[in-house]
XYZ file of C-alpha atoms in Angstrom:
498
model
C -53.702 44.116 34.353
C -53.557 41.124 36.608
C -52.343 37.594 35.873
C -54.544 34.822 37.185
C -52.192 31.887 36.527
C -48.516 31.707 37.466
C -46.557 29.694 34.957
C -42.865 29.670 35.755
C -41.542 28.677 32.285
C -43.891 31.240 30.761
C -42.608 33.932 33.131
C -39.022 33.126 32.169
C -39.845 33.306 28.482
C -41.735 36.546 28.870
C -38.934 38.083 30.917
C -36.439 37.292 28.161
C -38.786 38.842 25.618
C -39.162 41.959 27.780
C -35.396 42.441 28.020
C -34.888 42.096 24.264
C -37.796 44.499 23.590
C -36.456 47.138 26.016
C -33.185 47.306 24.074
C -34.727 47.731 20.640
C -38.167 49.302 21.003
C -39.140 52.989 20.998
C -39.986 54.974 24.097
C -43.523 53.764 23.877
C -44.420 52.074 27.146
C -45.804 48.511 27.243
C -47.425 46.557 30.071
C -44.226 44.512 30.355
C -42.102 47.646 30.674
C -44.417 49.054 33.317
C -43.666 46.002 35.412
C -39.958 45.781 34.543
C -38.861 46.036 38.156
C -41.025 43.072 39.043
C -39.618 40.966 36.161
C -36.042 41.903 36.993
C -36.536 40.939 40.604
C -38.086 37.608 39.565
C -35.189 36.820 37.230
C -32.605 37.700 39.860
C -34.286 35.401 42.362
C -34.393 32.553 39.830
C -30.704 32.977 38.979
C -29.749 32.972 42.657
C -31.853 29.881 43.342
C -30.333 28.112 40.348
C -26.759 28.918 41.416
C -27.515 27.792 44.953
C -28.859 24.440 43.683
C -25.841 23.989 41.419
C -23.511 24.526 44.386
C -25.441 21.909 46.355
C -25.351 19.282 43.583
C -22.501 16.733 43.711
C -19.951 16.703 40.929
C -21.394 15.183 37.783
C -20.022 11.841 36.606
C -19.841 10.697 32.995
C -23.155 8.977 32.417
C -24.476 6.711 29.728
C -26.489 8.460 27.040
C -30.131 8.861 27.915
C -32.491 6.637 26.000
C -34.563 9.654 24.953
C -31.462 11.371 23.611
C -30.376 8.234 21.744
C -33.761 7.810 20.125
C -33.818 11.409 18.916
C -30.188 11.324 17.798
C -30.791 10.207 14.222
C -28.502 10.625 11.248
C -28.630 13.840 9.254
C -29.674 13.697 5.601
C -26.087 14.365 4.594
C -24.808 11.502 6.779
C -27.437 9.109 5.428
C -26.483 9.870 1.820
C -22.757 9.513 2.523
C -23.110 6.250 4.508
C -25.308 4.668 1.842
C -22.965 5.625 -0.967
C -19.778 4.592 0.854
C -21.128 1.252 2.079
C -22.583 0.179 -1.260
C -19.387 1.076 -3.131
C -17.330 -0.858 -0.598
C -19.703 -3.838 -0.705
C -19.682 -4.011 -4.503
C -15.895 -4.325 -4.459
C -15.319 -6.404 -1.321
C -18.311 -8.679 -0.681
C -17.500 -12.298 0.026
C -18.593 -14.892 -2.520
C -21.166 -16.975 -0.690
C -23.516 -19.548 -2.251
C -26.685 -17.875 -0.970
C -25.706 -14.585 -2.635
C -25.944 -16.012 -6.121
C -28.684 -14.184 -7.949
C -30.596 -14.502 -11.181
C -31.125 -11.551 -13.501
C -34.631 -12.812 -14.199
C -37.548 -10.961 -12.619
C -39.787 -14.013 -12.824
C -41.714 -14.729 -9.664
C -40.375 -18.281 -9.621
C -36.771 -17.027 -9.464
C -37.625 -14.542 -6.708
C -39.226 -17.287 -4.635
C -36.251 -19.563 -5.183
C -33.900 -16.844 -3.953
C -36.191 -16.069 -1.023
C -36.058 -19.742 -0.004
C -32.242 -19.738 -0.242
C -31.969 -16.550 1.806
C -34.318 -18.015 4.406
C -32.321 -21.241 4.765
C -28.988 -19.377 4.958
C -30.191 -16.816 7.496
C -31.588 -19.513 9.782
C -28.377 -21.534 9.529
C -26.228 -18.466 10.212
C -27.914 -17.791 13.548
C -25.314 -18.596 16.230
C -23.110 -20.322 13.609
C -20.005 -19.203 11.693
C -20.172 -18.577 7.964
C -17.458 -21.109 7.092
C -19.330 -23.839 8.966
C -22.625 -22.986 7.274
C -21.364 -23.103 3.660
C -21.087 -26.918 3.475
C -24.378 -27.444 5.302
C -26.130 -24.971 2.994
C -24.815 -26.629 -0.163
C -25.848 -30.101 1.006
C -29.280 -28.820 2.049
C -29.964 -27.081 -1.265
C -28.810 -30.146 -3.205
C -31.280 -32.355 -1.316
C -34.144 -29.811 -1.128
C -33.582 -27.217 -3.894
C -37.012 -25.597 -3.485
C -39.485 -25.035 -0.693
C -41.768 -27.645 -2.281
C -39.049 -30.287 -1.952
C -38.490 -29.369 1.704
C -42.208 -29.515 2.485
C -42.212 -33.227 1.562
C -39.359 -34.082 3.966
C -39.760 -35.676 7.383
C -38.493 -34.162 10.613
C -36.068 -37.048 11.007
C -34.575 -36.363 7.569
C -34.238 -32.669 8.360
C -32.604 -33.353 11.717
C -30.131 -35.725 10.095
C -29.167 -33.045 7.572
C -28.914 -30.471 10.378
C -26.825 -32.657 12.701
C -23.821 -30.757 14.039
C -25.206 -27.239 13.530
C -26.861 -27.176 16.950
C -29.995 -25.260 17.968
C -32.134 -27.937 16.308
C -35.362 -26.043 16.861
C -34.301 -23.876 13.915
C -34.488 -26.914 11.613
C -37.926 -27.853 12.897
C -39.222 -24.335 12.288
C -37.836 -24.390 8.727
C -39.739 -27.589 8.012
C -42.951 -26.392 9.669
C -42.753 -23.073 7.824
C -42.197 -24.762 4.464
C -45.163 -27.072 4.983
C -47.378 -24.133 5.967
C -46.396 -21.973 2.952
C -46.888 -24.828 0.477
C -50.200 -25.882 2.066
C -51.635 -22.361 1.808
C -50.806 -22.276 -1.900
C -50.339 -18.505 -2.138
C -46.665 -18.611 -3.043
C -43.737 -17.447 -0.951
C -44.652 -14.500 1.343
C -42.989 -11.366 -0.058
C -43.541 -8.744 2.653
C -42.334 -8.464 6.235
C -45.880 -8.532 7.589
C -46.687 -11.807 5.785
C -43.315 -13.391 6.518
C -43.776 -12.758 10.250
C -46.745 -15.136 10.186
C -44.471 -18.073 9.313
C -43.250 -20.176 12.312
C -39.720 -19.268 13.358
C -39.431 -16.100 11.231
C -38.816 -13.025 13.370
C -38.255 -9.365 12.497
C -34.643 -9.850 11.401
C -35.194 -12.879 9.134
C -38.335 -11.324 7.671
C -36.443 -8.127 6.884
C -33.570 -10.048 5.282
C -35.838 -12.120 3.018
C -38.106 -9.226 2.056
C -35.282 -6.793 1.258
C -32.861 -9.204 -0.447
C -35.292 -11.331 -2.465
C -38.221 -8.935 -3.011
C -36.539 -5.505 -2.651
C -38.921 -4.283 0.039
C -37.401 -1.186 1.646
C -37.092 -2.528 5.182
C -34.130 -2.718 7.590
C -32.426 -5.626 9.324
C -30.930 -5.579 12.791
C -28.689 -8.409 13.984
C -25.589 -8.496 16.173
C -23.332 -7.168 13.426
C -25.684 -4.306 12.600
C -26.060 -3.366 16.272
C -22.282 -3.200 16.663
C -21.858 -0.976 13.588
C -24.673 1.385 14.561
C -23.571 1.557 18.194
C -20.109 2.692 17.092
C -21.336 5.082 14.392
C -23.476 6.901 16.979
C -21.381 6.064 20.083
C -24.384 4.466 21.780
C -23.211 2.940 25.028
C -26.643 1.952 26.352
C -27.437 -1.706 27.012
C -27.990 -3.274 23.541
C -30.370 -5.828 25.061
C -32.642 -3.181 26.535
C -36.006 -2.907 24.762
C -35.831 0.851 24.207
C -32.258 0.616 22.911
C -33.213 -2.130 20.469
C -36.022 0.099 19.166
C -33.456 2.838 18.719
C -31.270 0.579 16.564
C -34.254 -0.334 14.405
C -35.037 3.372 13.923
C -31.454 4.082 12.870
C -31.387 1.097 10.511
C -34.716 2.161 9.011
C -33.335 5.620 8.369
C -30.230 4.278 6.612
C -31.672 1.541 4.369
C -31.290 2.451 0.707
C -34.555 2.734 -1.205
C -33.062 1.583 -4.527
C -30.922 -1.304 -3.246
C -32.371 -2.280 0.159
C -31.117 -5.875 0.069
C -27.586 -4.966 -0.959
C -27.419 -2.194 1.616
C -28.595 -4.458 4.436
C -26.018 -7.055 3.420
C -23.307 -4.384 3.265
C -24.114 -3.310 6.816
C -23.948 -6.910 8.048
C -20.813 -7.581 6.014
C -19.096 -4.553 7.531
C -19.812 -5.842 11.024
C -18.609 -9.332 10.119
C -15.270 -8.508 8.485
C -14.276 -4.920 9.437
C -16.184 -3.689 12.486
C -15.517 -6.849 14.488
C -16.110 -7.206 18.250
C -12.481 -7.266 19.439
C -10.177 -6.084 16.650
C -11.982 -3.636 14.362
C -9.997 -2.485 11.329
C -11.071 1.142 11.530
C -8.507 2.393 9.018
C -10.098 0.208 6.339
C -13.673 1.097 7.240
C -15.544 2.929 4.448
C -17.589 4.960 6.962
C -14.914 5.671 9.592
C -15.222 9.403 8.881
C -18.834 9.203 10.126
C -18.034 7.050 13.150
C -18.356 8.875 16.469
C -16.667 6.111 18.453
C -13.628 6.182 16.145
C -13.497 9.985 16.276
C -13.605 9.937 20.078
C -10.859 7.295 20.245
C -8.546 9.466 18.142
C -9.073 12.466 20.421
C -8.813 10.508 23.658
C -6.666 7.379 23.972
C -8.715 6.213 26.958
C -11.777 5.791 24.735
C -11.883 2.424 22.967
C -13.975 1.710 19.903
C -14.522 -1.788 21.273
C -16.317 -0.373 24.303
C -19.308 0.141 22.003
C -21.782 -1.403 22.363
C -21.847 -2.119 26.085
C -20.714 -5.623 27.007
C -23.622 -7.472 28.563
C -22.876 -10.216 31.056
C -24.274 -13.563 29.990
C -26.598 -15.434 32.283
C -24.813 -17.979 34.418
C -24.934 -21.467 32.938
C -26.839 -24.201 34.708
C -24.626 -27.150 35.668
C -26.212 -30.552 35.017
C -24.861 -34.088 35.320
C -26.122 -37.042 33.306
C -25.341 -40.719 32.789
C -25.416 -42.056 29.221
C -25.717 -45.831 29.016
C -24.771 -47.227 25.623
C -26.705 -50.493 25.519
C -25.499 -52.989 22.911
C -27.541 -56.159 22.510
C -25.779 -59.144 20.955
C -27.483 -61.723 18.732
C -28.232 -65.240 19.968
C -30.178 -66.562 22.908
C -27.340 -66.477 25.405
C -23.617 -65.837 25.603
C -22.681 -69.218 24.136
C -24.964 -68.776 21.115
C -23.836 -65.335 19.980
C -24.056 -65.126 16.185
C -22.174 -61.851 15.685
C -19.417 -59.939 17.442
C -21.344 -56.664 17.177
C -24.997 -56.287 17.994
C -27.614 -53.552 17.856
C -27.799 -50.380 19.916
C -30.822 -48.920 21.680
C -31.666 -45.339 20.739
C -34.300 -43.249 22.480
C -36.157 -40.328 20.928
C -36.328 -37.201 23.062
C -39.592 -35.413 23.750
C -41.012 -33.152 21.037
C -40.579 -30.102 23.245
C -37.597 -28.615 25.048
C -33.872 -29.093 24.563
C -32.901 -31.206 21.490
C -36.580 -31.908 20.867
C -37.332 -34.987 18.771
C -33.709 -36.097 18.415
C -32.216 -39.550 19.013
C -29.816 -40.377 21.823
C -28.554 -43.289 23.893
C -30.558 -44.040 27.055
C -29.672 -41.197 29.452
C -30.609 -40.110 32.933
C -30.232 -36.672 34.513
C -28.644 -37.119 37.952
C -29.010 -35.101 41.129
C -25.522 -33.651 40.976
C -22.243 -35.561 40.997
C -22.559 -39.219 42.064
C -20.384 -42.330 42.305
C -20.365 -45.172 39.776
C -22.594 -47.404 41.911
C -25.356 -44.801 42.083
C -25.127 -44.139 38.338
C -25.410 -47.844 37.554
C -28.398 -48.276 39.837
C -30.129 -45.347 38.113
C -29.364 -46.832 34.680
C -30.660 -50.284 35.681
C -33.883 -48.766 37.004
C -34.421 -46.845 33.756
C -33.704 -49.867 31.531
C -36.003 -52.136 33.519
C -38.857 -49.633 33.513
C -38.521 -48.558 29.867
C -37.382 -51.748 28.075
C -37.995 -54.566 30.555
C -34.270 -55.341 30.598
C -33.398 -57.048 33.869
C -30.029 -58.876 34.215
C -31.505 -60.950 37.039
C -34.400 -62.106 34.898
C -34.330 -61.982 31.104
C -30.790 -61.043 30.030
C -27.172 -61.578 30.952
C -24.402 -58.998 31.147
C -21.514 -59.737 28.754
C -19.592 -56.545 29.464
C -20.100 -53.489 31.619
C -17.478 -50.763 31.711
C -17.289 -47.145 32.702
C -15.881 -45.625 29.479
C -15.204 -42.086 30.636
C -16.745 -38.629 30.864
C -16.835 -35.306 29.014
C -18.414 -31.873 29.283
C -20.842 -30.681 26.619
C -21.680 -26.989 26.451
C -25.074 -25.630 25.447
C -25.882 -21.912 25.349
C -27.352 -22.003 28.866
C -26.307 -25.419 30.236
C -22.982 -26.982 31.112
C -23.660 -30.716 30.947
C -21.234 -33.264 32.361
C -21.829 -36.694 30.815
C -20.676 -39.994 32.334
C -20.512 -42.703 29.649
C -21.035 -46.395 30.319
C -21.005 -49.337 27.892
C -23.394 -52.154 28.728
C -23.299 -55.243 26.465
C -26.223 -57.626 26.955
C -27.397 -60.951 25.622
C -31.165 -61.486 25.838
C -32.631 -64.829 26.755
C -34.888 -66.017 23.964
C -33.357 -63.652 21.401
C -33.844 -60.054 20.359
C -36.942 -60.624 18.214
C -39.009 -62.135 21.014
C -37.882 -59.392 23.393
C -38.977 -56.701 20.914
C -42.366 -58.358 20.425
C -43.005 -58.278 24.179
C -42.251 -54.592 24.523
C -45.059 -52.308 25.619
C -45.569 -49.576 23.001
C -45.842 -46.854 25.595
C -45.121 -43.149 25.410
C -41.364 -43.661 25.000
C -40.242 -43.809 21.369
C -37.185 -45.956 20.737
C -35.536 -48.251 18.194
C -32.616 -50.634 17.732
C -29.998 -49.893 15.061
C -26.797 -51.617 14.038
C -23.389 -49.994 14.114
C -23.366 -49.173 10.406
C -26.711 -47.379 10.586
C -25.676 -45.573 13.743
C -22.478 -44.277 12.137
C -24.412 -42.811 9.194
C -27.218 -41.220 11.205
C -27.455 -37.500 11.751
C -26.668 -37.475 15.460
C -26.097 -34.458 17.649
C -22.489 -33.644 18.449
C -23.042 -34.741 22.063
C -24.397 -38.166 21.072
C -21.600 -38.577 18.544
C -19.061 -37.877 21.284
C -20.590 -40.693 23.350
C -20.472 -43.129 20.445
C -16.892 -42.167 19.544
C -15.760 -42.775 23.132
C -17.373 -46.228 23.110
C -15.828 -47.162 19.765
C -12.356 -46.118 20.923
C -12.795 -48.124 24.105
C -13.876 -51.237 22.186
C -11.008 -50.880 19.732
C -8.482 -50.538 22.547
C -9.950 -53.534 24.348
C -9.883 -55.589 21.145
C -6.237 -54.686 20.526
C -5.282 -55.587 24.088
C -7.051 -58.961 23.914
C -5.372 -59.812 20.605
C -1.836 -59.551 22.075
C -0.310 -63.040 22.504
C -0.223 -64.238 26.096
C 3.589 -64.450 26.213
C 3.956 -60.912 24.822
C 1.460 -59.536 27.320
C 3.339 -61.257 30.142
C 6.647 -59.788 28.983
C 5.087 -56.348 28.777
C 3.741 -56.676 32.268
C 7.147 -57.764 33.572
C 8.819 -54.822 31.851
C 6.391 -52.445 33.515
C 6.985 -54.017 36.907
C 10.747 -53.760 36.514
């Protein structure tokens, strides 16, 4: 008998079979036994080669789990049953009372859609925002737009005003666009993950949350809290941002989700990550699934292992540093300085582009600068912008009543560190405001003039509100200083000099 193909793994397997057979079989000879010397020699050579390679290999270091191993390392049926039971019992007793968790016992489609809308609004608001901050915003939103049909009739400006202060304003725009699309199609609120994913701004997580909580579809959710819980339960130290690792978390979450109470289970998993399995100070002794947690078990056996080391800490991208000049332009009534009819005038607001950062929101005239500059350069840039955009030229059609550098502050976005220099420019227009407005070219720039009362009540971004607050404090301080009697101011000055 001759072998045509040489298959090393096959030879190893056959050799093992031959050895086991030789110990248990009768004296009857087999082809494998007839060649036992050959097999023995082959095995000896393989063992020697293997030992030689092992001696040549450097000492192994503790490595991160392989992605393939992580993906295959699912929960056992026993673990799944225990985790489901423990988490749901804990959640039933300890869940926080939140307005979006209020439910109706009715199974009417109208009630389901109403809850789906509430879950959608809350989940979008909760992205990158703390629960305590969201509660007030959610209540005000639901009072103004209690159903998706009410929201679909709103304008973007109304929505942005309601959203002001929450940040990440694109979320608000997507909510409005999604509501308009769902109502326009007329098929009711989408009730499956596949249909929900077709709505603008709804990703896998939000779709899973709405479908499982409002419509009881047996689907998982994976957000930051869920990733942290799963990473510690399975001691997964791979990069949580890596595509293959994210898929692994979705597989684990899919395996765990309870078929009878999918929405409650998903919320229990998120709740656990929010209040018990926190990033820095997890309360492991109070955790309902600590007995199934590999990271906790490892930390008890070895003090050098920290539960908080799971998941891996990923370095954030370095923030871009930008510098801008915000010019708060206040235009007083009257034709010139001597004919002013009111102490406070109107302010120019400019609408940002419909795409990009803070899309479609109102702000004071602002210019991005090429790095840090002096006050003269900033003023020249502001004058150029005002002349080009609004035909405001102090040497031609307006006079400067007051121009002061108010101060500066740093505003932090997720990826940008913006330093803002604030200037107050008070103008009086020759011929009056009305004639100046009539002459304006209705170009691509969208802008408007508003009085102080309107400005104070508008839904402005936190950055724009900071600018306005700085200007108001400056004006109040200047007003107080100017109201001090001359003699008193002189005495104060003398006291300071002495």
